[in-house]
Amino acid sequence: MIKNTIYCLTTSLLLISCTATKPEAQVSIAVDDISKTADYKSDDVYTRFDPSMLPDSQVDSTSFDYSNWQLVWADEFDYANDQLDKKWISQNGPTGHPLVASSRWRENAVVNDGILELQARKESRGGQDWTTGNVWSKRGFGYGYFEARYQYAAATATNNSFWLWPAHGSPKGAQRCEVDINEGHFPNVVNSNVHNWTDKWTTENGYKKHYNNQIAHTFVGQPDHSIKLDKPIKTNKIRLVSKNPKSVHLREFRVFDSSVKTLPSTTESLNSNVKNLAMADNVTITTNGESESSKTNFMRDNNLDTRWVSKKSSKKWLQLEWSSEQEISSVQIMNGLTKKEGINNGWLSDGLANRNLMTDYTLEYHDGKQWVTIKQYNSAEYGNFGEEFHTYGVAWDKDYFRFYFDGELFYTVRNDACFSETAILFSLAILKKNYSGEITDDLDGTAMKIDYVRYYQAKD
């Protein structure tokens, strides 16, 4: 039993069935014979600045202080597999959500040598091509600190979830609240979110919305990449391709010729005397598509506060094509969100400030006959959560949710909807449409591995 720390999807996808409607699908969440309905939202609500988060959302220290809390419930999974059912319930059936490719069964939730494994198997069952496992607690929990230590299933297309949901029902009149402590995507993306499924509104375009604040946190990897070629190349096409499981947030894409001897800072706008070939009048830009809140030109407008945001699903790509051949000697890529953006308003430490970073990319140029690789990047080389155990936690009280990664605070959200008891849930899902990466046979035999889950209450 390992005990020492080594270091959404818009719904957490435990038990979801849906029927497609326009302009938005209606999702029925059925847990233990309890059926509720909620709106499935196809895009995120992102709050750029929320003054209500300051200043009382800040805490004295970014490290979680266990001395102020008392452990009142835990499961270390130190028992035989058949004892799991004393504390937990499994789905045992198909999953009807349109993005989920796996049914979930008790046989895929296996306690093995002090670890709860939610196993993925390539087998047709319940009308789906894959099976996985999930469990939710038989008892409910109120305000407190929830923490689990687990390892992702080591394959793309997985959704490795630790979350809170009122699986046993809510009091009459209470808001339906979902807290995603982490919907982890391989190799190292952490998705934390709070949903209010009760209070909804309709946009001018007729889309139904509910409040949520999902941001993909990336604690390893690079927000900026400066690539200097050994020798200049001549081409009229260059492209960036990524299998990133979420949208690519490209702040700036810079292409320089050999007149730029020293690469400029990636944290500042370019001086007027530095020519970015991506800004040339004779260049055509094509992409796999963009979110409704961004524009393609934002990736070359010399403004670090704007960005091109790709579509969420499928392979992401951006291509520049000039009407004439160009000499290229270096490229700079700036991506993701900075710590000053979003609901935290900049008070995070630098080490925990990176969000929505690309987990991978390939930079290529066309030599007239074929695409030639210039640079490949894979953040799994810097942090692979399919090989590493980490802790994920949330401290919940009547005012705030504070999210922790390996005991360090990285995200704070106001509590406007979650005031009644909830169950603890773990679930492994396989997602379609490249939502968290490509489905391959590498999934077969992988597992989300949970070392422990613990619940604390504040001593005061």
Tab-separated table of N, CA and C in Angstrom, residues 20-106:
chain	number	residue	atom	x	y	z
A	20	ALA	N	-31.056	13.627	-27.740
A	20	ALA	CA	-30.631	14.864	-28.382
A	20	ALA	C	-31.826	15.765	-28.648
A	21	THR	N	-31.738	17.014	-28.275
A	21	THR	CA	-32.722	18.022	-28.595
A	21	THR	C	-31.990	19.253	-29.058
A	22	LYS	N	-32.697	20.199	-29.604
A	22	LYS	CA	-32.097	21.457	-30.026
A	22	LYS	C	-32.714	22.570	-29.204
A	23	PRO	N	-31.878	23.615	-28.858
A	23	PRO	CA	-30.481	23.754	-29.247
A	23	PRO	C	-29.515	23.044	-28.334
A	24	GLU	N	-29.994	22.293	-27.332
A	24	GLU	CA	-29.087	21.680	-26.387
A	24	GLU	C	-29.654	20.343	-25.969
A	25	ALA	N	-28.760	19.357	-25.738
A	25	ALA	CA	-29.221	18.037	-25.325
A	25	ALA	C	-29.688	18.058	-23.886
A	26	GLN	N	-30.746	17.324	-23.584
A	26	GLN	CA	-31.205	17.159	-22.212
A	26	GLN	C	-30.584	15.891	-21.648
A	27	VAL	N	-29.983	15.989	-20.498
A	27	VAL	CA	-29.272	14.869	-19.914
A	27	VAL	C	-30.015	14.381	-18.688
A	28	SER	N	-30.262	13.102	-18.613
A	28	SER	CA	-30.870	12.500	-17.437
A	28	SER	C	-29.800	11.787	-16.640
A	29	ILE	N	-29.587	12.207	-15.408
A	29	ILE	CA	-28.565	11.606	-14.562
A	29	ILE	C	-29.256	10.668	-13.584
A	30	ALA	N	-29.046	9.379	-13.761
A	30	ALA	CA	-29.734	8.379	-12.956
A	30	ALA	C	-28.746	7.707	-12.030
A	31	VAL	N	-28.964	7.825	-10.742
A	31	VAL	CA	-28.068	7.226	-9.765
A	31	VAL	C	-28.889	6.432	-8.761
A	32	ASP	N	-28.621	5.124	-8.706
A	32	ASP	CA	-29.301	4.279	-7.729
A	32	ASP	C	-30.825	4.453	-7.781
A	33	ASP	N	-31.367	4.342	-9.000
A	33	ASP	CA	-32.795	4.444	-9.243
A	33	ASP	C	-33.358	5.839	-8.982
A	34	ILE	N	-32.500	6.836	-8.854
A	34	ILE	CA	-32.967	8.215	-8.716
A	34	ILE	C	-32.697	8.912	-10.040
A	35	SER	N	-33.712	9.454	-10.699
A	35	SER	CA	-33.525	10.086	-12.010
A	35	SER	C	-33.799	11.568	-11.899
A	36	LYS	N	-32.814	12.352	-12.335
A	36	LYS	CA	-32.943	13.803	-12.368
A	36	LYS	C	-32.573	14.285	-13.762
A	37	THR	N	-33.001	15.462	-14.129
A	37	THR	CA	-32.641	16.011	-15.428
A	37	THR	C	-31.821	17.263	-15.262
A	38	ALA	N	-30.966	17.490	-16.230
A	38	ALA	CA	-30.135	18.690	-16.228
A	38	ALA	C	-29.772	19.020	-17.661
A	39	ASP	N	-29.382	20.255	-17.890
A	39	ASP	CA	-28.994	20.672	-19.231
A	39	ASP	C	-27.542	20.338	-19.489
A	40	TYR	N	-27.274	19.698	-20.600
A	40	TYR	CA	-25.888	19.426	-20.984
A	40	TYR	C	-25.386	20.611	-21.791
A	41	LYS	N	-24.355	21.262	-21.306
A	41	LYS	CA	-23.839	22.476	-21.914
A	41	LYS	C	-22.681	22.139	-22.837
A	42	SER	N	-22.683	22.692	-24.023
A	42	SER	CA	-21.682	22.328	-25.011
A	42	SER	C	-20.457	23.214	-24.983
A	43	ASP	N	-20.493	24.297	-24.229
A	43	ASP	CA	-19.294	25.122	-24.115
A	43	ASP	C	-19.200	25.711	-22.714
A	44	ASP	N	-18.011	26.182	-22.367
A	44	ASP	CA	-17.754	26.615	-21.000
A	44	ASP	C	-18.200	28.050	-20.763
A	45	VAL	N	-18.553	28.337	-19.530
A	45	VAL	CA	-18.730	29.711	-19.092
A	45	VAL	C	-17.421	30.109	-18.428
A	46	TYR	N	-16.742	31.068	-18.996
A	46	TYR	CA	-15.429	31.455	-18.480
A	46	TYR	C	-15.490	32.880	-17.972
A	47	THR	N	-15.293	33.081	-16.698
A	47	THR	CA	-15.333	34.394	-16.079
A	47	THR	C	-13.935	34.980	-16.057
A	48	ARG	N	-13.712	36.018	-16.849
A	48	ARG	CA	-12.373	36.598	-16.928
A	48	ARG	C	-12.022	37.336	-15.653
A	49	PHE	N	-12.956	38.097	-15.079
A	49	PHE	CA	-12.664	38.823	-13.851
A	49	PHE	C	-13.880	38.805	-12.958
A	50	ASP	N	-13.701	38.372	-11.737
A	50	ASP	CA	-14.789	38.286	-10.778
A	50	ASP	C	-14.363	39.018	-9.516
A	51	PRO	N	-14.711	40.290	-9.370
A	51	PRO	CA	-14.239	41.058	-8.213
A	51	PRO	C	-14.710	40.501	-6.878
A	52	SER	N	-15.768	39.681	-6.886
A	52	SER	CA	-16.239	39.111	-5.625
A	52	SER	C	-15.245	38.116	-5.044
A	53	MET	N	-14.250	37.698	-5.837
A	53	MET	CA	-13.249	36.763	-5.339
A	53	MET	C	-12.200	37.454	-4.474
A	54	LEU	N	-12.146	38.763	-4.504
A	54	LEU	CA	-11.135	39.492	-3.743
A	54	LEU	C	-11.789	40.356	-2.682
A	55	PRO	N	-11.156	40.594	-1.493
A	55	PRO	CA	-9.899	39.947	-1.110
A	55	PRO	C	-10.108	38.720	-0.202
A	56	ASP	N	-11.372	38.488	0.216
A	56	ASP	CA	-11.574	37.491	1.267
A	56	ASP	C	-11.491	36.061	0.770
A	57	SER	N	-11.307	35.861	-0.535
A	57	SER	CA	-11.109	34.499	-1.024
A	57	SER	C	-9.682	34.029	-0.787
A	58	GLN	N	-8.769	34.956	-0.522
A	58	GLN	CA	-7.386	34.579	-0.307
A	58	GLN	C	-7.215	33.954	1.083
A	59	VAL	N	-6.188	33.133	1.203
A	59	VAL	CA	-5.899	32.471	2.469
A	59	VAL	C	-4.473	32.801	2.860
A	60	ASP	N	-4.144	32.559	4.135
A	60	ASP	CA	-2.832	32.939	4.649
A	60	ASP	C	-1.703	32.172	3.978
A	61	SER	N	-1.965	30.936	3.582
A	61	SER	CA	-0.927	30.105	2.990
A	61	SER	C	-1.519	29.316	1.839
A	62	THR	N	-0.711	29.024	0.838
A	62	THR	CA	-1.202	28.215	-0.272
A	62	THR	C	-1.126	26.725	0.031
A	63	SER	N	-0.455	26.339	1.113
A	63	SER	CA	-0.340	24.924	1.485
A	63	SER	C	-1.480	24.532	2.414
A	64	PHE	N	-2.044	23.354	2.201
A	64	PHE	CA	-3.132	22.899	3.059
A	64	PHE	C	-2.592	22.558	4.445
A	65	ASP	N	-3.234	23.066	5.468
A	65	ASP	CA	-2.797	22.877	6.852
A	65	ASP	C	-3.677	21.817	7.520
A	66	TYR	N	-3.180	20.581	7.566
A	66	TYR	CA	-3.961	19.480	8.131
A	66	TYR	C	-4.200	19.650	9.623
A	67	SER	N	-3.382	20.455	10.303
A	67	SER	CA	-3.525	20.612	11.754
A	67	SER	C	-4.832	21.291	12.136
A	68	ASN	N	-5.457	21.973	11.202
A	68	ASN	CA	-6.721	22.648	11.475
A	68	ASN	C	-7.931	21.763	11.167
A	69	TRP	N	-7.677	20.507	10.794
A	69	TRP	CA	-8.755	19.636	10.362
A	69	TRP	C	-8.674	18.288	11.081
A	70	GLN	N	-9.819	17.663	11.232
A	70	GLN	CA	-9.898	16.356	11.894
A	70	GLN	C	-10.402	15.315	10.898
A	71	LEU	N	-9.676	14.199	10.776
A	71	LEU	CA	-10.089	13.115	9.891
A	71	LEU	C	-11.283	12.397	10.511
A	72	VAL	N	-12.399	12.328	9.787
A	72	VAL	CA	-13.607	11.704	10.325
A	72	VAL	C	-14.064	10.494	9.512
A	73	TRP	N	-13.546	10.348	8.294
A	73	TRP	CA	-13.934	9.188	7.476
A	73	TRP	C	-12.850	8.964	6.432
A	74	ALA	N	-12.591	7.706	6.116
A	74	ALA	CA	-11.578	7.390	5.102
A	74	ALA	C	-11.809	5.987	4.580
A	75	ASP	N	-11.310	5.746	3.398
A	75	ASP	CA	-11.216	4.391	2.863
A	75	ASP	C	-9.823	4.244	2.268
A	76	GLU	N	-9.043	3.322	2.870
A	76	GLU	CA	-7.680	3.050	2.409
A	76	GLU	C	-7.641	1.831	1.494
A	77	PHE	N	-8.809	1.182	1.289
A	77	PHE	CA	-8.937	0.008	0.426
A	77	PHE	C	-8.016	-1.138	0.871
A	78	ASP	N	-7.849	-1.255	2.181
A	78	ASP	CA	-7.049	-2.345	2.754
A	78	ASP	C	-7.944	-3.530	3.104
A	79	TYR	N	-8.578	-4.098	2.100
A	79	TYR	CA	-9.468	-5.235	2.337
A	79	TYR	C	-9.619	-6.020	1.040
A	80	ALA	N	-10.331	-7.124	1.134
A	80	ALA	CA	-10.566	-7.966	-0.042
A	80	ALA	C	-11.556	-7.293	-0.988
A	81	ASN	N	-11.514	-7.675	-2.238
A	81	ASN	CA	-12.347	-7.039	-3.254
A	81	ASN	C	-13.835	-7.122	-2.936
A	82	ASP	N	-14.281	-8.246	-2.360
A	82	ASP	CA	-15.719	-8.394	-2.108
A	82	ASP	C	-16.226	-7.508	-0.975
A	83	GLN	N	-15.299	-6.828	-0.258
A	83	GLN	CA	-15.713	-5.922	0.809
A	83	GLN	C	-16.001	-4.508	0.293
A	84	LEU	N	-15.698	-4.241	-0.964
A	84	LEU	CA	-15.902	-2.898	-1.518
A	84	LEU	C	-17.359	-2.468	-1.422
A	85	ASP	N	-18.281	-3.423	-1.561
A	85	ASP	CA	-19.704	-3.102	-1.601
A	85	ASP	C	-20.256	-2.654	-0.249
A	86	LYS	N	-19.495	-2.761	0.810
A	86	LYS	CA	-19.962	-2.281	2.104
A	86	LYS	C	-20.063	-0.754	2.144
A	87	LYS	N	-19.183	-0.086	1.392
A	87	LYS	CA	-19.157	1.380	1.406
A	87	LYS	C	-19.544	2.014	0.072
A	88	TRP	N	-19.516	1.226	-1.010
A	88	TRP	CA	-19.630	1.811	-2.337
A	88	TRP	C	-20.683	1.106	-3.186
A	89	ILE	N	-21.231	1.863	-4.155
A	89	ILE	CA	-22.209	1.355	-5.114
A	89	ILE	C	-21.607	1.487	-6.510
A	90	SER	N	-21.840	0.509	-7.374
A	90	SER	CA	-21.359	0.559	-8.754
A	90	SER	C	-22.516	0.706	-9.720
A	91	GLN	N	-22.233	1.223	-10.887
A	91	GLN	CA	-23.268	1.499	-11.884
A	91	GLN	C	-23.912	0.234	-12.417
A	92	ASN	N	-23.079	-0.713	-12.885
A	92	ASN	CA	-23.585	-1.957	-13.465
A	92	ASN	C	-24.561	-1.722	-14.610
A	93	GLY	N	-24.082	-1.099	-15.676
A	93	GLY	CA	-24.946	-0.908	-16.822
A	93	GLY	C	-24.330	-0.016	-17.875
A	94	PRO	N	-25.052	0.192	-18.976
A	94	PRO	CA	-24.549	1.039	-20.059
A	94	PRO	C	-24.573	2.509	-19.674
A	95	THR	N	-23.809	3.297	-20.394
A	95	THR	CA	-23.780	4.742	-20.202
A	95	THR	C	-24.299	5.389	-21.471
A	96	GLY	N	-25.364	6.181	-21.344
A	96	GLY	CA	-26.030	6.717	-22.517
A	96	GLY	C	-25.542	8.060	-22.983
A	97	HIS	N	-24.569	8.647	-22.279
A	97	HIS	CA	-24.081	9.961	-22.680
A	97	HIS	C	-23.447	9.877	-24.066
A	98	PRO	N	-23.724	10.830	-24.966
A	98	PRO	CA	-23.243	10.712	-26.347
A	98	PRO	C	-21.729	10.767	-26.488
A	99	LEU	N	-21.015	11.232	-25.483
A	99	LEU	CA	-19.560	11.305	-25.581
A	99	LEU	C	-18.854	10.122	-24.925
A	100	VAL	N	-19.605	9.237	-24.267
A	100	VAL	CA	-18.991	8.144	-23.521
A	100	VAL	C	-19.064	6.849	-24.317
A	101	ALA	N	-17.904	6.195	-24.468
A	101	ALA	CA	-17.815	4.969	-25.264
A	101	ALA	C	-17.830	3.715	-24.411
A	102	SER	N	-17.946	3.846	-23.060
A	102	SER	CA	-17.821	2.677	-22.189
A	102	SER	C	-19.037	2.512	-21.296
A	103	SER	N	-19.481	1.267	-21.151
A	103	SER	CA	-20.419	0.929	-20.088
A	103	SER	C	-19.609	0.678	-18.820
A	104	ARG	N	-20.259	0.739	-17.638
A	104	ARG	CA	-19.525	0.597	-16.376
A	104	ARG	C	-20.111	-0.539	-15.533
A	105	TRP	N	-19.200	-1.355	-14.956
A	105	TRP	CA	-19.628	-2.572	-14.275
A	105	TRP	C	-18.835	-2.773	-12.989
A	106	ARG	N	-19.478	-3.462	-12.049
A	106	ARG	CA	-18.821	-3.772	-10.781
A	106	ARG	C	-17.563	-4.604	-11.000
